[in-house]
């Protein structure tokens, strides 16, 4: 361990499209950032992760690593199986990083990590707080006075996999990666929109966003009905 250099904390966000890394000081001040496209291959992904963490830490000792990743995760075993990365199934990511870097590692579902960030660092102190992400996937979480709502055995609620009316008017329902038909995520996540329109979501016409907005509205109405967030 390097001496005389303040330890850093590492934040890792493994997304379906890109992976972002951050080294920060004990008081949360960002020091180094790095990002790279998330490889499809598990072995390449883990290698880039190890190299990237070492790179952003530089010569500083690592005090701890926090990882946010798409669900599902198994908190007891520290394993991850992000739905959008088919090669990543039951990967013991916590143990892999703890053994490699000799420091504690915590893993959280990405939307839960983002909601906690909004509460503790973003200063959003409304409760209950419903947080929804629209990205490679669609997810959400619920904070009650800054504490994550957990389901049975620590399960994470999957807001993106509620079934909603398909406002695209498809003759056949859309089958989601989870197996259900017309999940919110299967209709309006980034890759689904790109497949449907043949171009990146950023280039969609307003008429497409009107439909996406109506579908998202169905999902948010359900969230509001069930959780009554502030
Ligand atoms: Zn689904």
XYZ file of C-alpha atoms and ligand atoms in Angstrom:
231
model
C 0.000 0.000 0.000
C 1.353 3.436 -0.933
C 2.219 5.545 2.092
C 1.582 9.252 2.514
C -1.154 9.326 -0.133
C -4.772 9.751 0.952
C -6.916 6.715 0.187
C -9.590 6.959 -2.501
C -13.052 5.460 -2.804
C -14.015 3.965 -6.165
C -17.461 4.247 -7.728
C -18.286 1.898 -10.607
C -21.396 2.067 -12.785
C -21.660 -0.935 -15.110
C -24.340 -0.136 -17.666
C -25.585 -2.189 -20.580
C -23.891 0.272 -22.963
C -21.061 1.927 -21.049
C -19.107 1.532 -17.834
C -18.166 4.639 -15.824
C -15.492 4.761 -13.118
C -14.783 7.428 -10.523
C -12.136 7.797 -7.843
C -13.114 10.240 -5.111
C -11.812 11.458 -1.768
C -13.298 10.478 1.599
C -15.525 13.590 1.487
C -16.863 12.695 -1.977
C -14.711 15.049 -4.069
C -14.170 13.582 -7.586
C -10.488 13.000 -8.427
C -10.370 10.870 -11.584
C -13.023 9.635 -13.992
C -12.901 7.119 -16.825
C -15.480 5.453 -19.026
C -15.457 2.762 -21.691
C -18.044 0.842 -23.725
C -19.187 -2.204 -21.710
C -17.783 -5.255 -23.550
C -20.223 -8.053 -24.394
C -17.672 -10.637 -23.263
C -17.501 -11.316 -19.520
C -13.734 -11.919 -19.469
C -13.028 -8.688 -21.390
C -15.439 -6.803 -19.121
C -13.740 -7.996 -15.932
C -10.281 -7.265 -17.312
C -11.243 -3.709 -18.304
C -12.847 -3.246 -14.898
C -9.701 -4.300 -13.024
C -7.466 -2.173 -15.260
C -9.821 0.812 -15.115
C -10.116 0.783 -11.311
C -6.325 0.563 -10.967
C -5.986 3.430 -13.443
C -8.388 5.878 -11.747
C -6.947 5.048 -8.308
C -3.425 5.792 -9.540
C -0.919 5.385 -6.706
C -3.522 5.971 -3.985
C -4.622 3.059 -1.788
C -8.248 2.030 -2.367
C -10.413 2.274 0.772
C -13.519 0.736 -0.773
C -15.378 0.048 -4.004
C -19.080 0.628 -4.663
C -20.595 -0.939 -7.777
C -23.935 -0.115 -9.357
C -25.196 -2.548 -11.990
C -28.440 -3.637 -13.616
C -30.442 -6.240 -11.732
C -30.963 -8.847 -10.656
C -28.265 -9.114 -7.991
C -27.913 -11.463 -5.026
C -26.812 -9.309 -2.096
C -26.003 -12.222 0.217
C -23.705 -13.926 -2.280
C -22.500 -10.726 -3.942
C -23.323 -12.071 -7.398
C -24.646 -10.144 -10.392
C -26.702 -11.239 -13.426
C -27.517 -8.017 -15.333
C -30.375 -8.746 -17.711
C -28.794 -6.819 -20.601
C -25.423 -8.603 -20.483
C -26.175 -12.246 -21.353
C -22.659 -13.510 -20.477
C -22.870 -12.020 -16.973
C -24.813 -14.664 -15.040
C -24.204 -15.381 -11.334
C -20.869 -13.567 -11.541
C -19.330 -13.318 -8.022
C -18.308 -9.717 -8.680
C -18.006 -8.694 -5.014
C -15.537 -11.488 -4.232
C -13.619 -10.928 -7.480
C -13.038 -7.237 -6.683
C -12.402 -7.757 -2.947
C -9.789 -10.423 -3.643
C -8.101 -8.420 -6.393
C -7.997 -5.032 -4.658
C -7.918 -6.212 -1.001
C -10.647 -3.792 0.104
C -14.380 -3.954 0.892
C -16.744 -3.933 -2.087
C -20.498 -3.246 -2.051
C -22.855 -3.949 -4.940
C -26.218 -2.287 -5.527
C -28.823 -2.313 -8.295
C -28.171 0.763 -10.462
C -31.505 2.486 -9.897
C -31.206 1.994 -6.125
C -27.685 3.458 -6.182
C -28.949 6.433 -8.223
C -31.871 7.036 -5.846
C -29.532 6.953 -2.833
C -27.244 9.402 -4.659
C -30.131 11.822 -5.234
C -31.072 11.652 -1.555
C -27.638 11.866 0.070
C -25.660 13.923 -2.468
C -28.269 15.499 -4.784
C -30.182 16.948 -1.838
C -33.596 15.630 -2.951
C -35.285 15.122 0.430
C -38.855 14.303 -0.599
C -40.317 11.158 0.918
C -41.487 8.724 -0.284
C -39.179 9.272 -3.266
C -39.878 7.251 -6.427
C -36.890 7.204 -8.808
C -37.281 6.018 -12.411
C -34.496 5.468 -14.970
C -34.950 5.324 -18.740
C -31.846 3.946 -20.421
C -30.691 0.627 -21.885
C -33.319 -0.701 -19.500
C -36.174 0.852 -17.553
C -35.982 0.625 -13.778
C -36.991 2.336 -10.609
C -36.732 2.326 -6.872
C -38.479 3.720 -3.834
C -36.820 5.518 -0.924
C -38.647 6.032 2.357
C -36.871 8.676 4.473
C -33.630 7.850 2.678
C -33.944 4.089 3.182
C -34.408 1.748 0.234
C -37.660 -0.144 0.064
C -36.815 -3.849 -0.203
C -39.021 -6.742 -1.152
C -38.868 -10.258 0.251
C -35.280 -11.452 0.876
C -33.947 -8.069 -0.222
C -35.529 -8.244 -3.668
C -35.494 -5.091 -5.787
C -38.871 -4.012 -7.231
C -38.760 -4.203 -11.037
C -40.849 -1.215 -12.144
C -39.686 -1.673 -15.739
C -41.363 -5.065 -15.908
C -44.914 -3.966 -15.206
C -47.213 -4.712 -18.140
C -48.658 -1.584 -19.766
C -50.907 -0.856 -22.784
C -48.930 -1.050 -26.042
C -49.714 2.354 -27.569
C -47.696 1.524 -30.698
C -50.682 -0.524 -31.864
C -48.568 -3.572 -32.745
C -50.636 -6.498 -34.076
C -48.692 -8.821 -31.741
C -47.517 -8.009 -28.193
C -43.785 -7.438 -27.650
C -42.047 -10.174 -25.657
C -39.685 -8.813 -23.006
C -36.293 -10.340 -22.127
C -37.931 -11.348 -18.809
C -40.485 -13.468 -20.679
C -43.605 -11.345 -20.121
C -45.509 -9.496 -22.845
C -45.605 -5.686 -23.267
C -43.458 -4.813 -20.252
C -42.784 -1.079 -19.939
C -39.098 -1.788 -20.603
C -39.699 -3.959 -23.659
C -41.642 -1.086 -25.262
C -39.640 2.062 -24.472
C -36.066 1.184 -23.418
C -33.321 2.584 -25.677
C -32.525 -0.633 -27.598
C -36.265 -1.348 -28.132
C -36.792 2.112 -29.650
C -33.703 1.734 -31.843
C -34.948 -1.642 -33.126
C -38.404 -0.245 -33.790
C -37.368 2.966 -35.571
C -33.988 1.933 -37.000
C -32.171 4.932 -35.534
C -30.844 6.067 -32.126
C -33.512 7.377 -29.713
C -31.900 10.851 -29.835
C -32.937 11.084 -33.511
C -36.589 10.067 -33.092
C -39.293 12.447 -34.364
C -41.693 14.160 -31.961
C -44.493 11.839 -33.095
C -42.530 8.863 -31.726
C -41.879 10.597 -28.409
C -45.604 11.293 -28.055
C -46.270 7.549 -28.103
C -43.327 6.847 -25.779
C -44.662 9.510 -23.414
C -48.111 7.929 -23.324
C -46.647 4.489 -22.557
C -44.369 5.941 -19.872
C -47.410 7.749 -18.467
C -49.191 4.424 -17.957
C -46.187 3.153 -16.017
C -45.829 6.284 -13.886
C -49.539 6.293 -13.117
C -49.228 2.756 -11.765
C -46.216 3.792 -9.667
C -48.125 6.794 -8.291
C -51.198 4.676 -7.576
C -49.283 1.997 -5.681
C -46.653 4.084 -3.866
C -48.208 7.570 -3.545
C -44.776 9.240 -3.724
C -44.328 12.891 -2.816
Zn -40.099 -7.634 -18.625
